Amino acid sequence: MAAPRTPLPLVLLLVSAALLAAAPLSPAAETGAAAFDVRRHLSTVTRYDVARGSNSVSSAPSMSDECRVIHLNLVARHGTRAPTKKRIKELDRLAVRLKALIDEAKQGPESDSLKKIPSWMKGWESPWKGRVKGGELVSEGEEELYNLAIRVKERFQGLFDEEYHPDVYSIRATQVPRASASAVAFGLGLLSGKGKLGPVKNRAFSVLSESRASDICLRFFDSCETYKEKKGA
């Protein structure tokens, strides 16, 4: 009887636009009390590079020398994006409100409160003023997912030696543009050096998406009524 075949390594990347926490793969250990980092308090989800330096993320458990990794499932959030149209409008309204408050303070009697106004507030305008579109993946977000793929390869050395095939390296993303762009950035890092395209020997690879109406895995928050009911409770 023939010996059983060794299972092929399977890599499944699910890039979702859902608000999934970005768990780093190799956080740097910090000594002493962590200094306050304002970047960890500016959005609903901390950026990849900022989260990697946090000591609040536990490292992966050690693995026995008798074991080897043959399969990897990875669910990752998209990288850093530009503000959405809704946020751009909010920033424009914030600029108008700040200007009104400063003008009001200037018209009153001179006081210490006027002197305490930070200089950056005077004449501040949103960096995205005039933009009518938003939400796209920015260059920092591309680098985050590319570097995430590099760290994955470093941690699971030997798992990606198998020749590329879309059934082996299954990469999926939602139909949200920033999510599919993040999947492409991840794939470029994961498969760099495995092709013949350009000086860095890139290769083409597939990224699959389902329609928003039928995507019950990555967009469960849209299709699962039980989730909606519990979230709204």
PDB file of C-alpha atoms in Angstrom:
ATOM      1  CA  MET A   1       0.000   0.000   0.000  1.00  0.00           C
ATOM      2  CA  ALA A   2       1.340   3.390  -0.943  1.00  0.00           C
ATOM      3  CA  ALA A   3       2.408   5.712   1.841  1.00  0.00           C
ATOM      4  CA  PRO A   4      -0.091   8.478   2.648  1.00  0.00           C
ATOM      5  CA  ARG A   5       0.582  11.740   0.861  1.00  0.00           C
ATOM      6  CA  THR A   6       1.745  14.724   2.850  1.00  0.00           C
ATOM      7  CA  PRO A   7      -0.993  17.379   2.851  1.00  0.00           C
ATOM      8  CA  LEU A   8      -0.204  20.390   0.703  1.00  0.00           C
ATOM      9  CA  PRO A   9       0.172  23.666   2.598  1.00  0.00           C
ATOM     10  CA  LEU A  10      -2.954  25.737   2.227  1.00  0.00           C
ATOM     11  CA  VAL A  11      -2.955  29.475   2.780  1.00  0.00           C
ATOM     12  CA  LEU A  12      -6.326  31.170   3.080  1.00  0.00           C
ATOM     13  CA  LEU A  13      -6.276  34.955   3.336  1.00  0.00           C
ATOM     14  CA  LEU A  14      -9.538  36.672   4.165  1.00  0.00           C
ATOM     15  CA  VAL A  15      -9.324  40.441   3.918  1.00  0.00           C
ATOM     16  CA  SER A  16     -12.467  41.986   5.341  1.00  0.00           C
ATOM     17  CA  ALA A  17     -13.712  45.524   5.628  1.00  0.00           C
ATOM     18  CA  ALA A  18     -15.275  44.600   8.953  1.00  0.00           C
ATOM     19  CA  LEU A  19     -13.796  46.199  12.061  1.00  0.00           C
ATOM     20  CA  LEU A  20     -11.512  43.302  12.966  1.00  0.00           C
ATOM     21  CA  ALA A  21      -8.649  44.043  15.322  1.00  0.00           C
ATOM     22  CA  ALA A  22      -5.236  43.913  13.664  1.00  0.00           C
ATOM     23  CA  ALA A  23      -3.263  41.420  15.738  1.00  0.00           C
ATOM     24  CA  PRO A  24       0.470  41.698  14.977  1.00  0.00           C
ATOM     25  CA  LEU A  25       2.550  38.597  14.439  1.00  0.00           C
ATOM     26  CA  SER A  26       5.723  39.575  16.214  1.00  0.00           C
ATOM     27  CA  PRO A  27       5.225  42.390  18.740  1.00  0.00           C
ATOM     28  CA  ALA A  28       8.354  43.909  20.177  1.00  0.00           C
ATOM     29  CA  ALA A  29       8.661  43.471  23.921  1.00  0.00           C
ATOM     30  CA  GLU A  30       8.656  46.686  25.894  1.00  0.00           C
ATOM     31  CA  THR A  31      10.264  47.244  29.263  1.00  0.00           C
ATOM     32  CA  GLY A  32       8.776  49.442  31.951  1.00  0.00           C
ATOM     33  CA  ALA A  33       5.530  51.346  31.730  1.00  0.00           C
ATOM     34  CA  ALA A  34       4.338  51.967  28.190  1.00  0.00           C
ATOM     35  CA  ALA A  35       4.429  55.627  27.207  1.00  0.00           C
ATOM     36  CA  PHE A  36       1.186  57.224  26.071  1.00  0.00           C
ATOM     37  CA  ASP A  37       0.901  57.025  22.287  1.00  0.00           C
ATOM     38  CA  VAL A  38      -1.807  59.259  20.836  1.00  0.00           C
ATOM     39  CA  ARG A  39      -1.880  57.145  17.665  1.00  0.00           C
ATOM     40  CA  ARG A  40      -3.574  54.380  19.660  1.00  0.00           C
ATOM     41  CA  HIS A  41      -6.521  56.681  20.428  1.00  0.00           C
ATOM     42  CA  LEU A  42      -7.335  58.321  17.086  1.00  0.00           C
ATOM     43  CA  SER A  43      -9.659  55.796  15.457  1.00  0.00           C
ATOM     44  CA  THR A  44     -11.853  52.747  15.993  1.00  0.00           C
ATOM     45  CA  VAL A  45      -8.974  50.403  15.089  1.00  0.00           C
ATOM     46  CA  THR A  46      -5.264  50.879  15.788  1.00  0.00           C
ATOM     47  CA  ARG A  47      -2.920  50.863  12.796  1.00  0.00           C
ATOM     48  CA  TYR A  48      -0.805  47.747  12.233  1.00  0.00           C
ATOM     49  CA  ASP A  49       2.574  49.384  12.843  1.00  0.00           C
ATOM     50  CA  VAL A  50       1.381  51.069  16.041  1.00  0.00           C
ATOM     51  CA  ALA A  51      -0.209  47.883  17.386  1.00  0.00           C
ATOM     52  CA  ARG A  52       2.993  45.904  16.776  1.00  0.00           C
ATOM     53  CA  GLY A  53       4.784  47.981  19.394  1.00  0.00           C
ATOM     54  CA  SER A  54       2.126  47.338  22.013  1.00  0.00           C
ATOM     55  CA  ASN A  55       2.815  45.079  24.985  1.00  0.00           C
ATOM     56  CA  SER A  56      -0.907  44.281  25.257  1.00  0.00           C
ATOM     57  CA  VAL A  57      -0.727  41.630  22.521  1.00  0.00           C
ATOM     58  CA  SER A  58       0.486  38.249  23.720  1.00  0.00           C
ATOM     59  CA  SER A  59       3.032  36.330  21.672  1.00  0.00           C
ATOM     60  CA  ALA A  60       2.199  33.038  19.981  1.00  0.00           C
ATOM     61  CA  PRO A  61       2.624  29.877  22.081  1.00  0.00           C
ATOM     62  CA  SER A  62       5.732  27.802  21.509  1.00  0.00           C
ATOM     63  CA  MET A  63       5.463  24.737  19.270  1.00  0.00           C
ATOM     64  CA  SER A  64       7.032  21.341  19.834  1.00  0.00           C
ATOM     65  CA  ASP A  65      10.014  20.415  17.669  1.00  0.00           C
ATOM     66  CA  GLU A  66       8.103  17.294  16.650  1.00  0.00           C
ATOM     67  CA  CYS A  67       5.355  19.376  15.029  1.00  0.00           C
ATOM     68  CA  ARG A  68       5.344  21.329  11.803  1.00  0.00           C
ATOM     69  CA  VAL A  69       2.858  23.743  10.302  1.00  0.00           C
ATOM     70  CA  ILE A  70       1.002  22.386   7.268  1.00  0.00           C
ATOM     71  CA  HIS A  71      -1.944  24.790   7.097  1.00  0.00           C
ATOM     72  CA  LEU A  72      -2.568  28.463   7.796  1.00  0.00           C
ATOM     73  CA  ASN A  73      -5.808  30.445   7.946  1.00  0.00           C
ATOM     74  CA  LEU A  74      -5.367  34.190   8.277  1.00  0.00           C
ATOM     75  CA  VAL A  75      -8.125  36.766   8.712  1.00  0.00           C
ATOM     76  CA  ALA A  76      -6.754  40.292   8.350  1.00  0.00           C
ATOM     77  CA  ARG A  77      -8.280  43.725   8.316  1.00  0.00           C
ATOM     78  CA  HIS A  78      -7.539  46.077   5.434  1.00  0.00           C
ATOM     79  CA  GLY A  79      -4.659  48.516   5.815  1.00  0.00           C
ATOM     80  CA  THR A  80      -4.783  52.201   6.676  1.00  0.00           C
ATOM     81  CA  ARG A  81      -7.248  54.046   4.473  1.00  0.00           C
ATOM     82  CA  ALA A  82      -8.163  57.616   3.673  1.00  0.00           C
ATOM     83  CA  PRO A  83     -11.176  59.085   5.498  1.00  0.00           C
ATOM     84  CA  THR A  84     -14.541  58.158   4.029  1.00  0.00           C
ATOM     85  CA  LYS A  85     -16.802  60.823   2.507  1.00  0.00           C
ATOM     86  CA  LYS A  86     -18.730  60.967   5.778  1.00  0.00           C
ATOM     87  CA  ARG A  87     -15.564  61.599   7.812  1.00  0.00           C
ATOM     88  CA  ILE A  88     -14.327  64.190   5.315  1.00  0.00           C
ATOM     89  CA  LYS A  89     -17.534  66.180   5.814  1.00  0.00           C
ATOM     90  CA  GLU A  90     -17.162  65.907   9.592  1.00  0.00           C
ATOM     91  CA  LEU A  91     -13.598  67.251   9.386  1.00  0.00           C
ATOM     92  CA  ASP A  92     -14.791  70.168   7.239  1.00  0.00           C
ATOM     93  CA  ARG A  93     -17.448  70.987   9.848  1.00  0.00           C
ATOM     94  CA  LEU A  94     -14.816  70.747  12.585  1.00  0.00           C
ATOM     95  CA  ALA A  95     -12.655  73.318  10.778  1.00  0.00           C
ATOM     96  CA  VAL A  96     -15.618  75.703  10.516  1.00  0.00           C
ATOM     97  CA  ARG A  97     -16.427  75.236  14.202  1.00  0.00           C
ATOM     98  CA  LEU A  98     -12.836  75.844  15.320  1.00  0.00           C
ATOM     99  CA  LYS A  99     -12.645  79.025  13.248  1.00  0.00           C
ATOM    100  CA  ALA A 100     -15.882  80.310  14.786  1.00  0.00           C
ATOM    101  CA  LEU A 101     -14.641  79.637  18.320  1.00  0.00           C
ATOM    102  CA  ILE A 102     -11.307  81.370  17.697  1.00  0.00           C
ATOM    103  CA  ASP A 103     -13.012  84.393  16.094  1.00  0.00           C
ATOM    104  CA  GLU A 104     -15.328  84.604  19.092  1.00  0.00           C
ATOM    105  CA  ALA A 105     -12.376  84.479  21.478  1.00  0.00           C
ATOM    106  CA  LYS A 106     -10.587  87.256  19.567  1.00  0.00           C
ATOM    107  CA  GLN A 107     -13.590  89.584  19.834  1.00  0.00           C
ATOM    108  CA  GLY A 108     -13.762  89.289  23.609  1.00  0.00           C
ATOM    109  CA  PRO A 109     -11.456  90.918  26.140  1.00  0.00           C
ATOM    110  CA  GLU A 110      -7.914  89.624  26.173  1.00  0.00           C
ATOM    111  CA  SER A 111      -7.560  86.813  28.636  1.00  0.00           C
ATOM    112  CA  ASP A 112      -5.402  83.846  29.431  1.00  0.00           C
ATOM    113  CA  SER A 113      -7.876  81.553  27.654  1.00  0.00           C
ATOM    114  CA  LEU A 114      -7.038  83.141  24.273  1.00  0.00           C
ATOM    115  CA  LYS A 115      -3.327  82.736  24.907  1.00  0.00           C
ATOM    116  CA  LYS A 116      -3.828  79.068  25.740  1.00  0.00           C
ATOM    117  CA  ILE A 117      -5.280  78.241  22.323  1.00  0.00           C
ATOM    118  CA  PRO A 118      -2.792  75.923  20.534  1.00  0.00           C
ATOM    119  CA  SER A 119      -1.154  77.602  17.560  1.00  0.00           C
ATOM    120  CA  TRP A 120      -2.120  74.772  15.200  1.00  0.00           C
ATOM    121  CA  MET A 121      -5.816  75.571  15.690  1.00  0.00           C
ATOM    122  CA  LYS A 122      -5.428  79.052  14.235  1.00  0.00           C
ATOM    123  CA  GLY A 123      -6.230  78.770  10.548  1.00  0.00           C
ATOM    124  CA  TRP A 124      -6.471  74.972  10.676  1.00  0.00           C
ATOM    125  CA  GLU A 125      -8.088  73.288   7.680  1.00  0.00           C
ATOM    126  CA  SER A 126      -8.760  69.650   6.988  1.00  0.00           C
ATOM    127  CA  PRO A 127      -6.010  68.027   4.872  1.00  0.00           C
ATOM    128  CA  TRP A 128      -8.828  66.475   2.828  1.00  0.00           C
ATOM    129  CA  LYS A 129     -10.692  69.722   2.179  1.00  0.00           C
ATOM    130  CA  GLY A 130     -12.278  69.671  -1.263  1.00  0.00           C
ATOM    131  CA  ARG A 131     -12.115  65.890  -1.641  1.00  0.00           C
ATOM    132  CA  VAL A 132     -15.331  64.342  -2.946  1.00  0.00           C
ATOM    133  CA  LYS A 133     -14.195  60.719  -2.733  1.00  0.00           C
ATOM    134  CA  GLY A 134     -12.529  58.801   0.071  1.00  0.00           C
ATOM    135  CA  GLY A 135     -12.047  55.495   1.838  1.00  0.00           C
ATOM    136  CA  GLU A 136      -9.350  54.183  -0.491  1.00  0.00           C
ATOM    137  CA  LEU A 137      -6.265  52.312   0.700  1.00  0.00           C
ATOM    138  CA  VAL A 138      -3.339  54.718   1.128  1.00  0.00           C
ATOM    139  CA  SER A 139       0.355  53.961   0.610  1.00  0.00           C
ATOM    140  CA  GLU A 140       0.862  53.349   4.349  1.00  0.00           C
ATOM    141  CA  GLY A 141      -1.880  50.725   4.191  1.00  0.00           C
ATOM    142  CA  GLU A 142      -0.213  49.018   1.236  1.00  0.00           C
ATOM    143  CA  GLU A 143       3.045  48.796   3.175  1.00  0.00           C
ATOM    144  CA  GLU A 144       1.255  47.412   6.247  1.00  0.00           C
ATOM    145  CA  LEU A 145      -0.206  44.423   4.394  1.00  0.00           C
ATOM    146  CA  TYR A 146       2.957  43.866   2.359  1.00  0.00           C
ATOM    147  CA  ASN A 147       5.061  43.815   5.537  1.00  0.00           C
ATOM    148  CA  LEU A 148       2.497  41.590   7.266  1.00  0.00           C
ATOM    149  CA  ALA A 149       3.024  39.013   4.509  1.00  0.00           C
ATOM    150  CA  ILE A 150       6.795  39.237   4.953  1.00  0.00           C
ATOM    151  CA  ARG A 151       6.425  38.585   8.693  1.00  0.00           C
ATOM    152  CA  VAL A 152       4.130  35.619   7.996  1.00  0.00           C
ATOM    153  CA  LYS A 153       6.754  34.082   5.709  1.00  0.00           C
ATOM    154  CA  GLU A 154       9.467  34.622   8.304  1.00  0.00           C
ATOM    155  CA  ARG A 155       7.421  32.992  11.059  1.00  0.00           C
ATOM    156  CA  PHE A 156       6.260  29.992   9.016  1.00  0.00           C
ATOM    157  CA  GLN A 157       9.384  29.246   7.025  1.00  0.00           C
ATOM    158  CA  GLY A 158       8.986  26.300   4.686  1.00  0.00           C
ATOM    159  CA  LEU A 159       5.195  26.541   4.552  1.00  0.00           C
ATOM    160  CA  PHE A 160       5.267  28.539   1.327  1.00  0.00           C
ATOM    161  CA  ASP A 161       7.770  26.454  -0.628  1.00  0.00           C
ATOM    162  CA  GLU A 162       4.964  24.834  -2.613  1.00  0.00           C
ATOM    163  CA  GLU A 163       4.604  26.129  -6.176  1.00  0.00           C
ATOM    164  CA  TYR A 164       1.823  28.683  -6.490  1.00  0.00           C
ATOM    165  CA  HIS A 165      -1.638  27.448  -7.376  1.00  0.00           C
ATOM    166  CA  PRO A 166      -4.884  29.327  -6.605  1.00  0.00           C
ATOM    167  CA  ASP A 167      -6.298  26.231  -4.888  1.00  0.00           C
ATOM    168  CA  VAL A 168      -3.285  26.084  -2.561  1.00  0.00           C
ATOM    169  CA  TYR A 169      -2.888  29.811  -1.911  1.00  0.00           C
ATOM    170  CA  SER A 170      -6.516  30.887  -1.698  1.00  0.00           C
ATOM    171  CA  ILE A 171      -6.757  34.662  -1.290  1.00  0.00           C
ATOM    172  CA  ARG A 172     -10.200  36.176  -0.769  1.00  0.00           C
ATOM    173  CA  ALA A 173     -11.456  39.681  -0.109  1.00  0.00           C
ATOM    174  CA  THR A 174     -14.726  41.535   0.128  1.00  0.00           C
ATOM    175  CA  GLN A 175     -15.858  43.725  -2.754  1.00  0.00           C
ATOM    176  CA  VAL A 176     -14.873  46.859  -0.864  1.00  0.00           C
ATOM    177  CA  PRO A 177     -11.991  48.355  -2.912  1.00  0.00           C
ATOM    178  CA  ARG A 178      -9.683  48.980   0.068  1.00  0.00           C
ATOM    179  CA  ALA A 179     -10.068  45.330   1.124  1.00  0.00           C
ATOM    180  CA  SER A 180      -9.253  43.901  -2.311  1.00  0.00           C
ATOM    181  CA  ALA A 181      -6.317  46.322  -2.647  1.00  0.00           C
ATOM    182  CA  SER A 182      -5.048  45.108   0.735  1.00  0.00           C
ATOM    183  CA  ALA A 183      -5.290  41.509  -0.490  1.00  0.00           C
ATOM    184  CA  VAL A 184      -3.175  42.412  -3.521  1.00  0.00           C
ATOM    185  CA  ALA A 185      -0.544  44.094  -1.318  1.00  0.00           C
ATOM    186  CA  PHE A 186      -0.437  41.005   0.913  1.00  0.00           C
ATOM    187  CA  GLY A 187      -0.122  38.693  -2.081  1.00  0.00           C
ATOM    188  CA  LEU A 188       2.774  40.725  -3.480  1.00  0.00           C
ATOM    189  CA  GLY A 189       4.662  40.288  -0.228  1.00  0.00           C
ATOM    190  CA  LEU A 190       3.764  36.624   0.159  1.00  0.00           C
ATOM    191  CA  LEU A 191       4.709  35.604  -3.388  1.00  0.00           C
ATOM    192  CA  SER A 192       7.608  37.964  -4.069  1.00  0.00           C
ATOM    193  CA  GLY A 193      10.496  36.154  -5.733  1.00  0.00           C
ATOM    194  CA  LYS A 194       8.279  33.323  -6.968  1.00  0.00           C
ATOM    195  CA  GLY A 195       7.651  34.615 -10.492  1.00  0.00           C
ATOM    196  CA  LYS A 196       9.316  36.229 -13.490  1.00  0.00           C
ATOM    197  CA  LEU A 197       7.708  39.676 -13.535  1.00  0.00           C
ATOM    198  CA  GLY A 198      10.078  42.606 -13.108  1.00  0.00           C
ATOM    199  CA  PRO A 199      13.386  42.830 -11.253  1.00  0.00           C
ATOM    200  CA  VAL A 200      11.896  41.517  -7.972  1.00  0.00           C
ATOM    201  CA  LYS A 201      10.398  38.492  -9.772  1.00  0.00           C
ATOM    202  CA  ASN A 202       6.747  39.035  -8.907  1.00  0.00           C
ATOM    203  CA  ARG A 203       4.044  36.751 -10.209  1.00  0.00           C
ATOM    204  CA  ALA A 204       0.347  37.122 -10.983  1.00  0.00           C
ATOM    205  CA  PHE A 205      -2.121  35.654  -8.484  1.00  0.00           C
ATOM    206  CA  SER A 206      -5.871  35.527  -8.076  1.00  0.00           C
ATOM    207  CA  VAL A 207      -7.996  37.364  -5.511  1.00  0.00           C
ATOM    208  CA  LEU A 208     -11.578  36.110  -5.276  1.00  0.00           C
ATOM    209  CA  SER A 209     -14.579  38.094  -4.047  1.00  0.00           C
ATOM    210  CA  GLU A 210     -18.255  37.380  -3.549  1.00  0.00           C
ATOM    211  CA  SER A 211     -21.067  39.862  -3.956  1.00  0.00           C
ATOM    212  CA  ARG A 212     -22.072  41.747  -0.845  1.00  0.00           C
ATOM    213  CA  ALA A 213     -25.461  40.049  -0.907  1.00  0.00           C
ATOM    214  CA  SER A 214     -24.067  36.489  -0.809  1.00  0.00           C
ATOM    215  CA  ASP A 215     -20.862  36.945   1.209  1.00  0.00           C
ATOM    216  CA  ILE A 216     -21.865  35.262   4.476  1.00  0.00           C
ATOM    217  CA  CYS A 217     -18.299  34.811   5.766  1.00  0.00           C
ATOM    218  CA  LEU A 218     -16.524  38.145   5.431  1.00  0.00           C
ATOM    219  CA  ARG A 219     -19.685  40.266   5.567  1.00  0.00           C
ATOM    220  CA  PHE A 220     -21.509  38.277   8.236  1.00  0.00           C
ATOM    221  CA  PHE A 221     -22.462  41.547   9.918  1.00  0.00           C
ATOM    222  CA  ASP A 222     -24.693  42.302   6.908  1.00  0.00           C
ATOM    223  CA  SER A 223     -26.229  38.860   6.395  1.00  0.00           C
ATOM    224  CA  CYS A 224     -26.558  37.398   9.903  1.00  0.00           C
ATOM    225  CA  GLU A 225     -29.839  38.528  11.466  1.00  0.00           C
ATOM    226  CA  THR A 226     -28.895  37.062  14.858  1.00  0.00           C
ATOM    227  CA  TYR A 227     -25.719  39.163  14.898  1.00  0.00           C
ATOM    228  CA  LYS A 228     -27.703  42.291  14.014  1.00  0.00           C
ATOM    229  CA  GLU A 229     -30.227  41.620  16.780  1.00  0.00           C
ATOM    230  CA  LYS A 230     -27.563  41.050  19.444  1.00  0.00           C
ATOM    231  CA  LYS A 231     -25.545  44.061  18.331  1.00  0.00           C
ATOM    232  CA  GLY A 232     -28.618  46.281  18.453  1.00  0.00           C
ATOM    233  CA  ALA A 233     -29.694  44.982  21.855  1.00  0.00           C
TER     234      ALA A 233
END
